[in-house]
Coordinates of C-alpha atoms in Angstrom, one line a residue:
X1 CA 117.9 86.6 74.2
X2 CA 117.7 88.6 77.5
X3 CA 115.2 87.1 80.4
X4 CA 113.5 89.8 82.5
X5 CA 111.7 88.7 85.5
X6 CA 109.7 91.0 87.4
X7 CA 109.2 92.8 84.6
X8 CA 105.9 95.0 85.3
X9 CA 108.0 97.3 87.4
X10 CA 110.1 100.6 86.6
X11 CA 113.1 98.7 86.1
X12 CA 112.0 96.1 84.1
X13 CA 109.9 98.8 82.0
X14 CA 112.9 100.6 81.4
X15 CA 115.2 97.3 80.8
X16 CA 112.8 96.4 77.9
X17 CA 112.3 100.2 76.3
X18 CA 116.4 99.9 76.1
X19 CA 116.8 96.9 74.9
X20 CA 114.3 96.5 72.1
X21 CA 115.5 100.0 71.1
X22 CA 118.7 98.3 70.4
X23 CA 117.7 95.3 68.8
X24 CA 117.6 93.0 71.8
X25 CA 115.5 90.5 71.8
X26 CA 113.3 90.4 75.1
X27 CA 111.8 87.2 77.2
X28 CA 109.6 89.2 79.5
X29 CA 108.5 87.6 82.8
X30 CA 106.1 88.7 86.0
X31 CA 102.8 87.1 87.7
X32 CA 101.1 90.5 86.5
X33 CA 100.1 91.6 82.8
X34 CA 102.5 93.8 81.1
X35 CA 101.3 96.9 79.6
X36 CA 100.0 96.1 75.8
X37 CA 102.7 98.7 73.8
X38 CA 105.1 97.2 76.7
X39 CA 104.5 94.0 75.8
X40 CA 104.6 94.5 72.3
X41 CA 108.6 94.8 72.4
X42 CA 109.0 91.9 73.9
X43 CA 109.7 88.6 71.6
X44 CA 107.3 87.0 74.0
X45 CA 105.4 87.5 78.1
X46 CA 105.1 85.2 80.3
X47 CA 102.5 86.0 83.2
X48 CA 100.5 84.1 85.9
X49 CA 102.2 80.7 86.5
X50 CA 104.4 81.4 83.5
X51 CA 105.4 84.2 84.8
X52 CA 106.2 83.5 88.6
X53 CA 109.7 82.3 90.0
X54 CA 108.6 80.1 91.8
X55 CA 106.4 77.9 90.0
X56 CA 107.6 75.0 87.9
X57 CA 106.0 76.4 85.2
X58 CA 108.1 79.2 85.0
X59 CA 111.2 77.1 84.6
X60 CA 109.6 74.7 82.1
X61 CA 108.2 77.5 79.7
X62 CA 112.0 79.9 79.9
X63 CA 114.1 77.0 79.0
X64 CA 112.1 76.6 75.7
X65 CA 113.8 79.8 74.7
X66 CA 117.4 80.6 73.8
X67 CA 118.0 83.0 77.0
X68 CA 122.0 84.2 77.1
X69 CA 121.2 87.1 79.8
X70 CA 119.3 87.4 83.0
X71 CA 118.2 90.4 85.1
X72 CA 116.5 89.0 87.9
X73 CA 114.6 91.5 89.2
X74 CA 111.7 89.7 91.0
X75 CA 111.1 90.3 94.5
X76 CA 108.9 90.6 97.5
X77 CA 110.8 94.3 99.1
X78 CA 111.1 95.0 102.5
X79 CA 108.3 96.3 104.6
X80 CA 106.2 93.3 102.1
X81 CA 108.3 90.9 103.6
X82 CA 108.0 91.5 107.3
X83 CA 104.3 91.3 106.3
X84 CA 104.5 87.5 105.1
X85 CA 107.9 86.5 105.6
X86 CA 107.2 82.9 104.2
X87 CA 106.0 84.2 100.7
X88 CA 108.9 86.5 100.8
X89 CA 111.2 83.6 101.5
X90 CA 109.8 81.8 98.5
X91 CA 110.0 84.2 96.1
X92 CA 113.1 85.9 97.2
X93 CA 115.0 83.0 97.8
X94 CA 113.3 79.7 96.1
X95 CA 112.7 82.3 93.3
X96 CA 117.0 83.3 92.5
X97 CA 117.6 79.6 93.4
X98 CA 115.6 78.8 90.0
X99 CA 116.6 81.5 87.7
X100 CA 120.1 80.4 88.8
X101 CA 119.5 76.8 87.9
X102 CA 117.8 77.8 84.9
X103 CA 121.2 80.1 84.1
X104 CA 123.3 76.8 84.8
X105 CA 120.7 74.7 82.2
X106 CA 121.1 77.1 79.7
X107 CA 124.6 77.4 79.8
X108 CA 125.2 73.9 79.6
X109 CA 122.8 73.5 76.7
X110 CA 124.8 76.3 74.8
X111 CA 128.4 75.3 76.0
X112 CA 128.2 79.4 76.7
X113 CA 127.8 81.4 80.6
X114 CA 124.7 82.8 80.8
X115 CA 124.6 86.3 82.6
X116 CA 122.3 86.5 85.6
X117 CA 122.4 90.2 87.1
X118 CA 120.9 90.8 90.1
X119 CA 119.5 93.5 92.3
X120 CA 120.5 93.0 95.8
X121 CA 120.3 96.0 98.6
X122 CA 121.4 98.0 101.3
X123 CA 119.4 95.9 103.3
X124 CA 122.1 93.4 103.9
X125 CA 123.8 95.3 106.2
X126 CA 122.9 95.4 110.1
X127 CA 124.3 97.5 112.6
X128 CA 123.1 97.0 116.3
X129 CA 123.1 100.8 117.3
X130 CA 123.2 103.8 116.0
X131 CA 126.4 104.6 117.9
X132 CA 128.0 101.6 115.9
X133 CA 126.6 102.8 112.8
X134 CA 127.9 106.3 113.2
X135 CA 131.2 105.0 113.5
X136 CA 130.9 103.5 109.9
X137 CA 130.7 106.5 107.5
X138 CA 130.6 104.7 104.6
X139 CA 130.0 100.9 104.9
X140 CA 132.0 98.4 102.5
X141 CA 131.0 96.1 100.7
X142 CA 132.6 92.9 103.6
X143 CA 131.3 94.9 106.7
X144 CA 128.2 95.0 109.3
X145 CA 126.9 91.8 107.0
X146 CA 124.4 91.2 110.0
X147 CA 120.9 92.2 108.2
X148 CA 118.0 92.4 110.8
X149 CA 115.3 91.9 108.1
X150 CA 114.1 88.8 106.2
X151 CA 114.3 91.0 103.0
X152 CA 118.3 91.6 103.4
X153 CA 118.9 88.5 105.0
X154 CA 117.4 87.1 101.7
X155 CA 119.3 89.2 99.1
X156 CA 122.6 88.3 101.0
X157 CA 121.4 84.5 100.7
X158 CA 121.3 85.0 97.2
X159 CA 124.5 87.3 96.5
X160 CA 126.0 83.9 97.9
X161 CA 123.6 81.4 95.7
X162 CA 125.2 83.6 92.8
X163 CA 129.1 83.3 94.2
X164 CA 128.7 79.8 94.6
X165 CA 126.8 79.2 91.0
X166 CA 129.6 81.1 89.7
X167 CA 132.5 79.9 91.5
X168 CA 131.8 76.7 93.0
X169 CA 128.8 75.0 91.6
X170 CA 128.9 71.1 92.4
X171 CA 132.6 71.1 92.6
X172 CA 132.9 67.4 94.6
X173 CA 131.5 66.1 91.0
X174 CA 133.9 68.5 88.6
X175 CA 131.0 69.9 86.7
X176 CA 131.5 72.9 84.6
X177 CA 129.9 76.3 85.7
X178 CA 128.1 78.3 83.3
X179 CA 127.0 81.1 85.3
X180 CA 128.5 84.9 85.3
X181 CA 126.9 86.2 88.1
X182 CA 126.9 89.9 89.0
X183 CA 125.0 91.9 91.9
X184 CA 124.4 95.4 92.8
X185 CA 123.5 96.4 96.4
X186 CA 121.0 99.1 95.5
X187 CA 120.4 102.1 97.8
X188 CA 116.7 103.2 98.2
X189 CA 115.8 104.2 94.8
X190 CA 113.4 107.5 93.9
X191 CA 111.4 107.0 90.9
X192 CA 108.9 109.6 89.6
X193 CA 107.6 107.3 87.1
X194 CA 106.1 104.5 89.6
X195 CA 104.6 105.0 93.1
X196 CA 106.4 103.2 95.9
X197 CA 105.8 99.8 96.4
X198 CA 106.5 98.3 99.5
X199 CA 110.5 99.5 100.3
X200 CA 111.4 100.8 104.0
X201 CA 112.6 103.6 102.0
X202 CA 109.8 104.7 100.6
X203 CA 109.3 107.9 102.6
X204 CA 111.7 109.7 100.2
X205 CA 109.4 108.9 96.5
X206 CA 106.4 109.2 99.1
X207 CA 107.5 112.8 100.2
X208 CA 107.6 113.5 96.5
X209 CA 104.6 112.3 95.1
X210 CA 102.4 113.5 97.6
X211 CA 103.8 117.0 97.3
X212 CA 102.6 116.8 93.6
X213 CA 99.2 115.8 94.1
X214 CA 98.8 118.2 97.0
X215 CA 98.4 115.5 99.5
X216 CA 99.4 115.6 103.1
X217 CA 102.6 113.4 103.9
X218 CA 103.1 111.9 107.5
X219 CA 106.7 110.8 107.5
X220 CA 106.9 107.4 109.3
X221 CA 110.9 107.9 110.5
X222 CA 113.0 110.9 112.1
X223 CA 113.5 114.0 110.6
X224 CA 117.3 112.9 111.3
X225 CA 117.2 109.5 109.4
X226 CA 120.0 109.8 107.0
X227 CA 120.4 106.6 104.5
X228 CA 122.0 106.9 101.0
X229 CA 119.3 106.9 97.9
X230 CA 119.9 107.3 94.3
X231 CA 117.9 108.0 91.3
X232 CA 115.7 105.2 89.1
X233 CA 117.7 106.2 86.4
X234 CA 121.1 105.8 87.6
X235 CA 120.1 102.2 88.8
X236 CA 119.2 101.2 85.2
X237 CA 122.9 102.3 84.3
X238 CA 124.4 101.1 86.8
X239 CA 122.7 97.6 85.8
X240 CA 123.8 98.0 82.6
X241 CA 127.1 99.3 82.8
X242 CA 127.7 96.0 85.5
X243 CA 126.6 93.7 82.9
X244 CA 128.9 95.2 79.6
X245 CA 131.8 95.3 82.1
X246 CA 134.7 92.6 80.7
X247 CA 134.6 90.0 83.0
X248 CA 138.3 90.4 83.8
X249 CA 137.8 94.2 85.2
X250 CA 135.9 92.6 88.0
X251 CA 137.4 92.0 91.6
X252 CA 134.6 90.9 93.2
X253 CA 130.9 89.5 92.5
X254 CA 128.8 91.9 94.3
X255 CA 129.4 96.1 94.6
X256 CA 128.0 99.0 96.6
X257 CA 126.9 102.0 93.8
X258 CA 126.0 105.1 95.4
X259 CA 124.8 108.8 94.4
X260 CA 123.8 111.2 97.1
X261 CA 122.7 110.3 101.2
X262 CA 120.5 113.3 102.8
X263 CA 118.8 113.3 105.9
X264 CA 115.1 113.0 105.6
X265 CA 114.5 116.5 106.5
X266 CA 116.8 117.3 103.6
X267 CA 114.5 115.6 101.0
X268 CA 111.8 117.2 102.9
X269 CA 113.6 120.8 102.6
X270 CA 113.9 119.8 98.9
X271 CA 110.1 119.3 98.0
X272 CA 109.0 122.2 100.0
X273 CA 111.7 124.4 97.7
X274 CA 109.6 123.1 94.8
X275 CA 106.2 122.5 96.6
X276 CA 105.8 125.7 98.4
X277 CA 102.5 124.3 99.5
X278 CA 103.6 120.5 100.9
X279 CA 102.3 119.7 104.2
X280 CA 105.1 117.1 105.2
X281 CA 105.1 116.3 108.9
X282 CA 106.6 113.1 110.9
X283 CA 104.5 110.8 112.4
X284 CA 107.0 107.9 113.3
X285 CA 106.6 104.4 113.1
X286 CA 109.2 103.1 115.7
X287 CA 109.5 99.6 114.3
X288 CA 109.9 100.6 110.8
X289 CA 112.5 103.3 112.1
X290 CA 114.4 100.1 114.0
X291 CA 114.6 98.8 110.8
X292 CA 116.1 101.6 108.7
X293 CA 118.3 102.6 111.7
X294 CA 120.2 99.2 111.4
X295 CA 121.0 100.5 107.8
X296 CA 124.1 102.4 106.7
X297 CA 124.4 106.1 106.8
X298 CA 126.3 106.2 103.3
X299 CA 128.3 103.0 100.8
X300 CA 131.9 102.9 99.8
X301 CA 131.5 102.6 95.9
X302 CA 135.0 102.6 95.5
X303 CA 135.1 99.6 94.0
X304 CA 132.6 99.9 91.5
X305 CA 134.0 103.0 90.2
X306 CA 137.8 101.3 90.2
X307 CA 136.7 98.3 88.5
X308 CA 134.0 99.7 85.8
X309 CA 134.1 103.1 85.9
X310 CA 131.0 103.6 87.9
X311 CA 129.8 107.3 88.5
X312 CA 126.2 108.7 88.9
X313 CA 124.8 110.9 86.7
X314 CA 122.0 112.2 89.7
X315 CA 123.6 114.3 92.4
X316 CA 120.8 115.2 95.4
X317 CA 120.3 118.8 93.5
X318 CA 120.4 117.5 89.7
X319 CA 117.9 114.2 90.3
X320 CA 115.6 116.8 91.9
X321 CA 115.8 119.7 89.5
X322 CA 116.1 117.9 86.1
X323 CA 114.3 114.1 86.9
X324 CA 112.2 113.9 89.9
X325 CA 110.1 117.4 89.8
X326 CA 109.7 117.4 86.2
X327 CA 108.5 113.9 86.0
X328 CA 106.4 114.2 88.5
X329 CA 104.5 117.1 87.4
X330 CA 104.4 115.9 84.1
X331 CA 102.5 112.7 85.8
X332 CA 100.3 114.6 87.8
X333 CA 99.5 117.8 86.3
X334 CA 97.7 119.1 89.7
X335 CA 100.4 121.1 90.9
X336 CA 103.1 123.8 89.3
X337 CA 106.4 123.6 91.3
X338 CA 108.6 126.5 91.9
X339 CA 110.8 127.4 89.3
X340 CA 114.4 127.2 90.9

């Protein structure tokens, strides 16, 4: 049986369509209600208290079931977090600190790893200028690990919860480990499916959705900001493909994946060639821009693609022209884009 938490989102909606479409049994999890067809995949929901990470209630009810898999996808993001940095803390931290004990219970109950896969970001990385930064084309996976946000300084917490469930759980009292953890530090992530939802990244989905509503879009950094992105899509296979991938192919615990890194004027280029009619203007916010500017420019995926083969299927032009646009004016049906 495969845990979900946070399930209510995109990934979690498309985790449990793929899945049960396969046979999969499904444990899903989230504080909110799951859609009814949703939830009728699933062998059982848990919501409210059941449902959140960081209740004991959580931890009780999941261990009732016979969970082998986890993708732990609950999570405050970042601008949320700089909101309420305590209830981020809680549930980004507190939260991965349970699943992961939960993993370890379940393991030892079965004599069998459980697999915990987990979302981590581009957050974790801080540069302190953008002279630094522009000196770092594309940042690996054991560089600039200095995140200026509670958000990445969270996820990077966690990536090392995971190594040490994995790799060094209680080892003063010889106890076995029954955790396979495995991490993917997500760029920003363009979905056409769901509207943003908190991320400093945000501007690019933003850009895009208002343009197919016909609503004016202030962007809140530099027409210069360059950070990598990738489509909703290709983070679902990238989860997956992580998770199928033998345990001996794996070098390391926690990989960059990439797709495509344009400039914000780029993506704005991009929805006016489709959205003849977008008003996109800047308008920026110079603390949210301090944050994204401490971000890399671009990852080194090299080692995802060595170890498991890892390749996007979304290029910049592709997610655009056959995902993005036609989603979105299938979701919206206001506007007609340009045919390209």
């Amino acid at each position: 049986m495969v845990l979900i938490t946070g399930a209510s989102g995109e990934m979690g909606h498309a985790l449990i369509e793929a899945l049960a479409e396969e046979g999969t049994p499904v444990l899903a999890a989230d504080v909110r209600p799951l859609p009814h067809e949703l939830a009728q995949r699933c062998v059982a929901v848990l919501t409210g208290a059941e449902g959140d990470v960081t209740s004991p209630a959580f931890v009780e009810r999941a261990a009732q079931f016979p969970i082998g898999q986890i993708f732990h996808l609950a999570a405050v993001l970042s601008t949320a977090a700089e909101r309420d940095p305590v209830r981020a803390h809680r549930v980004n931290v507190d939260g991965t600190l349970a699943v992961l004990s939960l993993a370890q219970q379940r393991g030892e109950q079965a004599r069998h790893p459980v697999q915990v896969m987990f979302p981590s970001t581009i957050a974790v990385y801080g540069f302190g200028s953008l002279e630094e930064k522009q000196r770092v084309s594309a940042v690996r996976e054991d560089q600039a690990l200095h995140p200026h946000t509670l958000y990445g300084i969270a996820k990077l917490h966690c990536e090392r919860l995971g190594e040490y469930y994995t790799n060094h759980y209680m080892q003063l009292a010889g106890e076995a480990r029954w955790v396979d953890f495995r991490a993917l530090r997500f760029p920003g992530l363009i979905s056409a499916e769901t509207l943003p939802s908190g991320g400093t990244s945000d501007y690019a989905p933003e850009m895009l959705h208002a343009a197919a509503q016909g609503i004016p879009y202030r962007c809140f950094v530099r027409p210069s900001t360059r950070i990598p992105f990738m489509a909703m899509p290709d983070g679902i296979k990238a989860l997956r493909m992580l998770a199928e991938a033998p345990a001996e192919y794996l070098s390391q615990r926690v990989y960059n994946i990439g797709a495509f890194a344009p400039t914000a004027e780029e993506i704005a280029a991009i929805v006016r060639r489709y959205f003849p009619d977008a008003v996109i203007e800047y308008d920026v916010d110079e603390r949210r821009q301090a944050i994204v500017d401490s971000w890399c420019t671009d990852v080194d995926d090299s080692a995802a693609r060595r170890d498991w083969g890892w390749q996007p299927e979304y290029d910049f032009e592709r997610a655009f022209a056959e995902y993005l646009v036609p989603a979105v004016t299938r979701r919206y049906r206001q506007t007609t884009p340009v045919q390209q």
